[in-house]
Amino acid sequence: PSTDTPAIKSLYAEIGRHSRRQTHTASHYQLPPGDTLLIKQLAKITQDLGTPANVDEILVTHGAQQAISLALRAITVPGDIVAVESPCYFGNLLLLESLGLEVLEIPSCDYQGMDPLALESALAKWDVKVILVTPNFTNPSSAVMPLERRKQLLSVSGTIPIIEDDVFGALSFSSPIPSLRAL
């Protein structure tokens, strides 16, 4: 919208007043390692999800994409091959491109996610360094990988690292399926 309208000017003025009053509150981004109470709560959540982590194992990021980026930077170098489900979240493709990584698309079912047999076939042909997968409510298909398929994926992946993007896992109306990490 045009910023020259009285309503927008009034909104910006109100935002400015609130910002000046809240300069020392916890609403601002924290420096690493992050807020201690937040980290303790995240450790409790990991326990509840069956994937316990100690407070010193938790890294607070500014979102899932930053977390995925940091994980990829830790285990790949430009030119490495990353297996992704196809279709996958477009932001992941942009991220992989920005890091100079090659993408290997693995067919994915609209209802059950990445096909473990297709992954197994691809791994026999390509030197994949990491697998990036969203087992719960993948974007754009919203597929949820069933338990048996998760076990198959883990079986065929061998020692290849898996980055499990589970940003939407807690939003399910049905009973949760154990994460790949928990399995």
PDB file of C-alpha atoms in Angstrom:
ATOM      1  CA  PRO A   1       0.000   0.000   0.000  1.00  0.00           C
ATOM      2  CA  SER A   2       0.963   3.592  -0.430  1.00  0.00           C
ATOM      3  CA  THR A   3       2.907   4.883   2.562  1.00  0.00           C
ATOM      4  CA  ASP A   4       1.583   8.400   2.021  1.00  0.00           C
ATOM      5  CA  THR A   5      -1.888   7.666   3.409  1.00  0.00           C
ATOM      6  CA  PRO A   6      -2.838   8.932   6.878  1.00  0.00           C
ATOM      7  CA  ALA A   7      -3.633   5.399   8.132  1.00  0.00           C
ATOM      8  CA  ILE A   8      -0.177   4.051   7.212  1.00  0.00           C
ATOM      9  CA  LYS A   9       1.574   7.112   8.693  1.00  0.00           C
ATOM     10  CA  SER A  10      -0.389   6.618  11.909  1.00  0.00           C
ATOM     11  CA  LEU A  11       0.498   2.902  11.989  1.00  0.00           C
ATOM     12  CA  TYR A  12       4.217   3.641  11.528  1.00  0.00           C
ATOM     13  CA  ALA A  13       4.074   6.278  14.270  1.00  0.00           C
ATOM     14  CA  GLU A  14       2.447   3.787  16.663  1.00  0.00           C
ATOM     15  CA  ILE A  15       5.035   1.114  15.831  1.00  0.00           C
ATOM     16  CA  GLY A  16       7.782   3.664  16.502  1.00  0.00           C
ATOM     17  CA  ARG A  17       6.305   4.609  19.902  1.00  0.00           C
ATOM     18  CA  HIS A  18       6.107   0.955  20.975  1.00  0.00           C
ATOM     19  CA  SER A  19       9.609   0.217  19.700  1.00  0.00           C
ATOM     20  CA  ARG A  20      11.106   3.061  21.750  1.00  0.00           C
ATOM     21  CA  ARG A  21       9.322   1.798  24.897  1.00  0.00           C
ATOM     22  CA  GLN A  22      10.526  -1.781  24.396  1.00  0.00           C
ATOM     23  CA  THR A  23      14.212  -1.266  23.671  1.00  0.00           C
ATOM     24  CA  HIS A  24      15.317  -3.483  26.540  1.00  0.00           C
ATOM     25  CA  THR A  25      12.757  -6.268  26.375  1.00  0.00           C
ATOM     26  CA  ALA A  26      13.198  -9.857  25.275  1.00  0.00           C
ATOM     27  CA  SER A  27      11.388  -9.170  21.977  1.00  0.00           C
ATOM     28  CA  HIS A  28      14.703  -8.480  20.273  1.00  0.00           C
ATOM     29  CA  TYR A  29      16.923 -11.136  18.762  1.00  0.00           C
ATOM     30  CA  GLN A  30      19.330 -12.615  21.245  1.00  0.00           C
ATOM     31  CA  LEU A  31      22.982 -13.304  20.661  1.00  0.00           C
ATOM     32  CA  PRO A  32      24.140 -16.928  20.721  1.00  0.00           C
ATOM     33  CA  PRO A  33      23.706 -19.203  22.490  1.00  0.00           C
ATOM     34  CA  GLY A  34      20.210 -17.727  23.023  1.00  0.00           C
ATOM     35  CA  ASP A  35      17.894 -17.165  25.948  1.00  0.00           C
ATOM     36  CA  THR A  36      18.499 -19.721  28.712  1.00  0.00           C
ATOM     37  CA  LEU A  37      14.802 -20.200  29.479  1.00  0.00           C
ATOM     38  CA  LEU A  38      14.054 -20.787  25.778  1.00  0.00           C
ATOM     39  CA  ILE A  39      16.827 -23.375  25.512  1.00  0.00           C
ATOM     40  CA  LYS A  40      15.556 -25.186  28.620  1.00  0.00           C
ATOM     41  CA  GLN A  41      12.034 -25.243  27.178  1.00  0.00           C
ATOM     42  CA  LEU A  42      13.350 -26.578  23.845  1.00  0.00           C
ATOM     43  CA  ALA A  43      15.191 -29.325  25.716  1.00  0.00           C
ATOM     44  CA  LYS A  44      11.910 -30.254  27.421  1.00  0.00           C
ATOM     45  CA  ILE A  45      10.104 -30.336  24.078  1.00  0.00           C
ATOM     46  CA  THR A  46      12.750 -32.619  22.581  1.00  0.00           C
ATOM     47  CA  GLN A  47      12.215 -34.962  25.541  1.00  0.00           C
ATOM     48  CA  ASP A  48       8.441 -34.922  24.965  1.00  0.00           C
ATOM     49  CA  LEU A  49       8.987 -35.708  21.267  1.00  0.00           C
ATOM     50  CA  GLY A  50      11.152 -38.720  22.034  1.00  0.00           C
ATOM     51  CA  THR A  51      14.376 -37.150  20.778  1.00  0.00           C
ATOM     52  CA  PRO A  52      16.005 -35.884  23.963  1.00  0.00           C
ATOM     53  CA  ALA A  53      18.755 -33.314  23.708  1.00  0.00           C
ATOM     54  CA  ASN A  54      20.783 -31.651  26.440  1.00  0.00           C
ATOM     55  CA  VAL A  55      20.766 -27.870  26.687  1.00  0.00           C
ATOM     56  CA  ASP A  56      24.362 -27.775  25.394  1.00  0.00           C
ATOM     57  CA  GLU A  57      23.274 -29.660  22.238  1.00  0.00           C
ATOM     58  CA  ILE A  58      20.643 -27.096  21.208  1.00  0.00           C
ATOM     59  CA  LEU A  59      21.362 -24.266  18.809  1.00  0.00           C
ATOM     60  CA  VAL A  60      18.745 -21.545  18.486  1.00  0.00           C
ATOM     61  CA  THR A  61      18.480 -20.202  14.942  1.00  0.00           C
ATOM     62  CA  HIS A  62      16.384 -17.533  13.294  1.00  0.00           C
ATOM     63  CA  GLY A  63      14.236 -20.146  11.569  1.00  0.00           C
ATOM     64  CA  ALA A  64      14.279 -23.522   9.886  1.00  0.00           C
ATOM     65  CA  GLN A  65      16.075 -22.280   6.784  1.00  0.00           C
ATOM     66  CA  GLN A  66      19.001 -20.962   8.815  1.00  0.00           C
ATOM     67  CA  ALA A  67      19.172 -24.261  10.693  1.00  0.00           C
ATOM     68  CA  ILE A  68      19.204 -26.229   7.430  1.00  0.00           C
ATOM     69  CA  SER A  69      21.828 -23.875   6.003  1.00  0.00           C
ATOM     70  CA  LEU A  70      24.103 -24.347   9.023  1.00  0.00           C
ATOM     71  CA  ALA A  71      23.694 -28.131   8.881  1.00  0.00           C
ATOM     72  CA  LEU A  72      24.511 -28.185   5.159  1.00  0.00           C
ATOM     73  CA  ARG A  73      27.563 -25.958   5.661  1.00  0.00           C
ATOM     74  CA  ALA A  74      28.814 -28.291   8.400  1.00  0.00           C
ATOM     75  CA  ILE A  75      28.701 -31.457   6.299  1.00  0.00           C
ATOM     76  CA  THR A  76      29.089 -30.411   2.654  1.00  0.00           C
ATOM     77  CA  VAL A  77      31.350 -28.449   0.355  1.00  0.00           C
ATOM     78  CA  PRO A  78      30.365 -26.760  -2.915  1.00  0.00           C
ATOM     79  CA  GLY A  79      29.820 -29.361  -5.622  1.00  0.00           C
ATOM     80  CA  ASP A  80      28.533 -32.054  -3.233  1.00  0.00           C
ATOM     81  CA  ILE A  81      25.278 -33.814  -4.104  1.00  0.00           C
ATOM     82  CA  VAL A  82      22.235 -33.463  -1.859  1.00  0.00           C
ATOM     83  CA  ALA A  83      19.239 -35.772  -2.322  1.00  0.00           C
ATOM     84  CA  VAL A  84      15.890 -34.022  -1.923  1.00  0.00           C
ATOM     85  CA  GLU A  85      12.318 -35.157  -2.329  1.00  0.00           C
ATOM     86  CA  SER A  86      10.619 -34.035  -5.529  1.00  0.00           C
ATOM     87  CA  PRO A  87       8.638 -31.912  -5.334  1.00  0.00           C
ATOM     88  CA  CYS A  88      10.198 -30.090  -2.388  1.00  0.00           C
ATOM     89  CA  TYR A  89      10.067 -26.664  -0.809  1.00  0.00           C
ATOM     90  CA  PHE A  90      11.360 -24.162  -3.359  1.00  0.00           C
ATOM     91  CA  GLY A  91      13.289 -22.291  -0.660  1.00  0.00           C
ATOM     92  CA  ASN A  92      15.421 -25.390  -0.115  1.00  0.00           C
ATOM     93  CA  LEU A  93      16.341 -25.443  -3.803  1.00  0.00           C
ATOM     94  CA  LEU A  94      17.380 -21.784  -3.627  1.00  0.00           C
ATOM     95  CA  LEU A  95      19.408 -22.483  -0.487  1.00  0.00           C
ATOM     96  CA  LEU A  96      21.196 -25.439  -2.094  1.00  0.00           C
ATOM     97  CA  GLU A  97      21.983 -23.350  -5.162  1.00  0.00           C
ATOM     98  CA  SER A  98      23.345 -20.505  -3.025  1.00  0.00           C
ATOM     99  CA  LEU A  99      25.691 -22.964  -1.286  1.00  0.00           C
ATOM    100  CA  GLY A 100      26.939 -24.337  -4.617  1.00  0.00           C
ATOM    101  CA  LEU A 101      25.472 -27.779  -3.972  1.00  0.00           C
ATOM    102  CA  GLU A 102      24.116 -30.148  -6.611  1.00  0.00           C
ATOM    103  CA  VAL A 103      20.523 -31.359  -6.275  1.00  0.00           C
ATOM    104  CA  LEU A 104      19.453 -34.938  -6.878  1.00  0.00           C
ATOM    105  CA  GLU A 105      15.674 -35.158  -6.987  1.00  0.00           C
ATOM    106  CA  ILE A 106      14.133 -38.305  -5.525  1.00  0.00           C
ATOM    107  CA  PRO A 107      10.531 -39.016  -6.551  1.00  0.00           C
ATOM    108  CA  SER A 108       8.048 -38.403  -3.772  1.00  0.00           C
ATOM    109  CA  CYS A 109       4.471 -39.609  -3.359  1.00  0.00           C
ATOM    110  CA  ASP A 110       1.883 -36.892  -2.687  1.00  0.00           C
ATOM    111  CA  TYR A 111       0.673 -38.847   0.342  1.00  0.00           C
ATOM    112  CA  GLN A 112       3.683 -40.764   1.680  1.00  0.00           C
ATOM    113  CA  GLY A 113       6.704 -38.611   0.893  1.00  0.00           C
ATOM    114  CA  MET A 114      10.095 -39.674  -0.456  1.00  0.00           C
ATOM    115  CA  ASP A 115      10.227 -43.079  -2.146  1.00  0.00           C
ATOM    116  CA  PRO A 116      12.860 -45.207  -0.327  1.00  0.00           C
ATOM    117  CA  LEU A 117      13.286 -47.554  -3.319  1.00  0.00           C
ATOM    118  CA  ALA A 118      13.964 -44.619  -5.646  1.00  0.00           C
ATOM    119  CA  LEU A 119      16.429 -43.283  -3.071  1.00  0.00           C
ATOM    120  CA  GLU A 120      18.168 -46.646  -2.897  1.00  0.00           C
ATOM    121  CA  SER A 121      18.492 -46.731  -6.684  1.00  0.00           C
ATOM    122  CA  ALA A 122      19.861 -43.182  -6.774  1.00  0.00           C
ATOM    123  CA  LEU A 123      22.389 -43.894  -4.013  1.00  0.00           C
ATOM    124  CA  ALA A 124      23.768 -46.774  -6.087  1.00  0.00           C
ATOM    125  CA  LYS A 125      24.478 -44.347  -8.945  1.00  0.00           C
ATOM    126  CA  TRP A 126      25.425 -41.079  -7.250  1.00  0.00           C
ATOM    127  CA  ASP A 127      27.840 -40.020  -4.506  1.00  0.00           C
ATOM    128  CA  VAL A 128      25.215 -38.379  -2.273  1.00  0.00           C
ATOM    129  CA  LYS A 129      26.665 -36.520   0.726  1.00  0.00           C
ATOM    130  CA  VAL A 130      23.413 -35.738   2.546  1.00  0.00           C
ATOM    131  CA  ILE A 131      19.676 -36.374   2.331  1.00  0.00           C
ATOM    132  CA  LEU A 132      17.313 -33.460   3.006  1.00  0.00           C
ATOM    133  CA  VAL A 133      13.795 -34.636   3.770  1.00  0.00           C
ATOM    134  CA  THR A 134      10.584 -33.335   5.362  1.00  0.00           C
ATOM    135  CA  PRO A 135       8.731 -36.380   6.706  1.00  0.00           C
ATOM    136  CA  ASN A 136       5.831 -34.388   8.193  1.00  0.00           C
ATOM    137  CA  PHE A 137       3.691 -32.180   5.960  1.00  0.00           C
ATOM    138  CA  THR A 138       6.208 -31.645   3.214  1.00  0.00           C
ATOM    139  CA  ASN A 139       5.802 -28.496   1.163  1.00  0.00           C
ATOM    140  CA  PRO A 140       4.114 -28.362  -1.361  1.00  0.00           C
ATOM    141  CA  SER A 141       2.329 -31.735  -1.210  1.00  0.00           C
ATOM    142  CA  SER A 142       1.725 -31.903   2.583  1.00  0.00           C
ATOM    143  CA  ALA A 143       2.664 -35.600   2.531  1.00  0.00           C
ATOM    144  CA  VAL A 144       3.232 -37.388   5.822  1.00  0.00           C
ATOM    145  CA  MET A 145       5.701 -40.260   5.624  1.00  0.00           C
ATOM    146  CA  PRO A 146       4.256 -43.355   7.324  1.00  0.00           C
ATOM    147  CA  LEU A 147       6.265 -45.212   9.937  1.00  0.00           C
ATOM    148  CA  GLU A 148       7.180 -48.141   7.662  1.00  0.00           C
ATOM    149  CA  ARG A 149       8.444 -45.798   4.938  1.00  0.00           C
ATOM    150  CA  ARG A 150      10.534 -43.900   7.500  1.00  0.00           C
ATOM    151  CA  LYS A 151      12.142 -47.157   8.565  1.00  0.00           C
ATOM    152  CA  GLN A 152      12.831 -48.047   4.912  1.00  0.00           C
ATOM    153  CA  LEU A 153      14.410 -44.639   4.302  1.00  0.00           C
ATOM    154  CA  LEU A 154      16.693 -45.101   7.296  1.00  0.00           C
ATOM    155  CA  SER A 155      17.601 -48.596   6.140  1.00  0.00           C
ATOM    156  CA  VAL A 156      18.594 -47.585   2.603  1.00  0.00           C
ATOM    157  CA  SER A 157      20.380 -44.372   3.660  1.00  0.00           C
ATOM    158  CA  GLY A 158      23.124 -46.285   5.467  1.00  0.00           C
ATOM    159  CA  THR A 159      25.689 -43.865   6.914  1.00  0.00           C
ATOM    160  CA  ILE A 160      24.656 -40.877   4.786  1.00  0.00           C
ATOM    161  CA  PRO A 161      23.645 -37.973   7.043  1.00  0.00           C
ATOM    162  CA  ILE A 162      19.975 -37.008   6.976  1.00  0.00           C
ATOM    163  CA  ILE A 163      18.757 -33.473   7.613  1.00  0.00           C
ATOM    164  CA  GLU A 164      15.217 -33.912   8.887  1.00  0.00           C
ATOM    165  CA  ASP A 165      13.189 -30.732   8.381  1.00  0.00           C
ATOM    166  CA  ASP A 166      10.337 -31.238  10.841  1.00  0.00           C
ATOM    167  CA  VAL A 167       9.092 -27.682  11.097  1.00  0.00           C
ATOM    168  CA  PHE A 168       5.410 -28.734  10.945  1.00  0.00           C
ATOM    169  CA  GLY A 169       5.549 -32.071  12.800  1.00  0.00           C
ATOM    170  CA  ALA A 170       3.802 -30.842  15.942  1.00  0.00           C
ATOM    171  CA  LEU A 171       0.804 -29.560  13.978  1.00  0.00           C
ATOM    172  CA  SER A 172      -0.748 -32.950  13.277  1.00  0.00           C
ATOM    173  CA  PHE A 173      -4.293 -33.717  14.414  1.00  0.00           C
ATOM    174  CA  SER A 174      -3.484 -37.432  14.607  1.00  0.00           C
ATOM    175  CA  SER A 175      -1.036 -39.311  16.795  1.00  0.00           C
ATOM    176  CA  PRO A 176       2.537 -38.302  16.008  1.00  0.00           C
ATOM    177  CA  ILE A 177       4.785 -40.658  14.094  1.00  0.00           C
ATOM    178  CA  PRO A 178       8.303 -40.947  15.551  1.00  0.00           C
ATOM    179  CA  SER A 179      10.821 -38.666  13.876  1.00  0.00           C
ATOM    180  CA  LEU A 180      13.669 -40.100  11.838  1.00  0.00           C
ATOM    181  CA  ARG A 181      16.024 -39.103  14.634  1.00  0.00           C
ATOM    182  CA  ALA A 182      13.922 -40.937  17.201  1.00  0.00           C
ATOM    183  CA  LEU A 183      13.934 -44.053  15.024  1.00  0.00           C
TER     184      LEU A 183
END
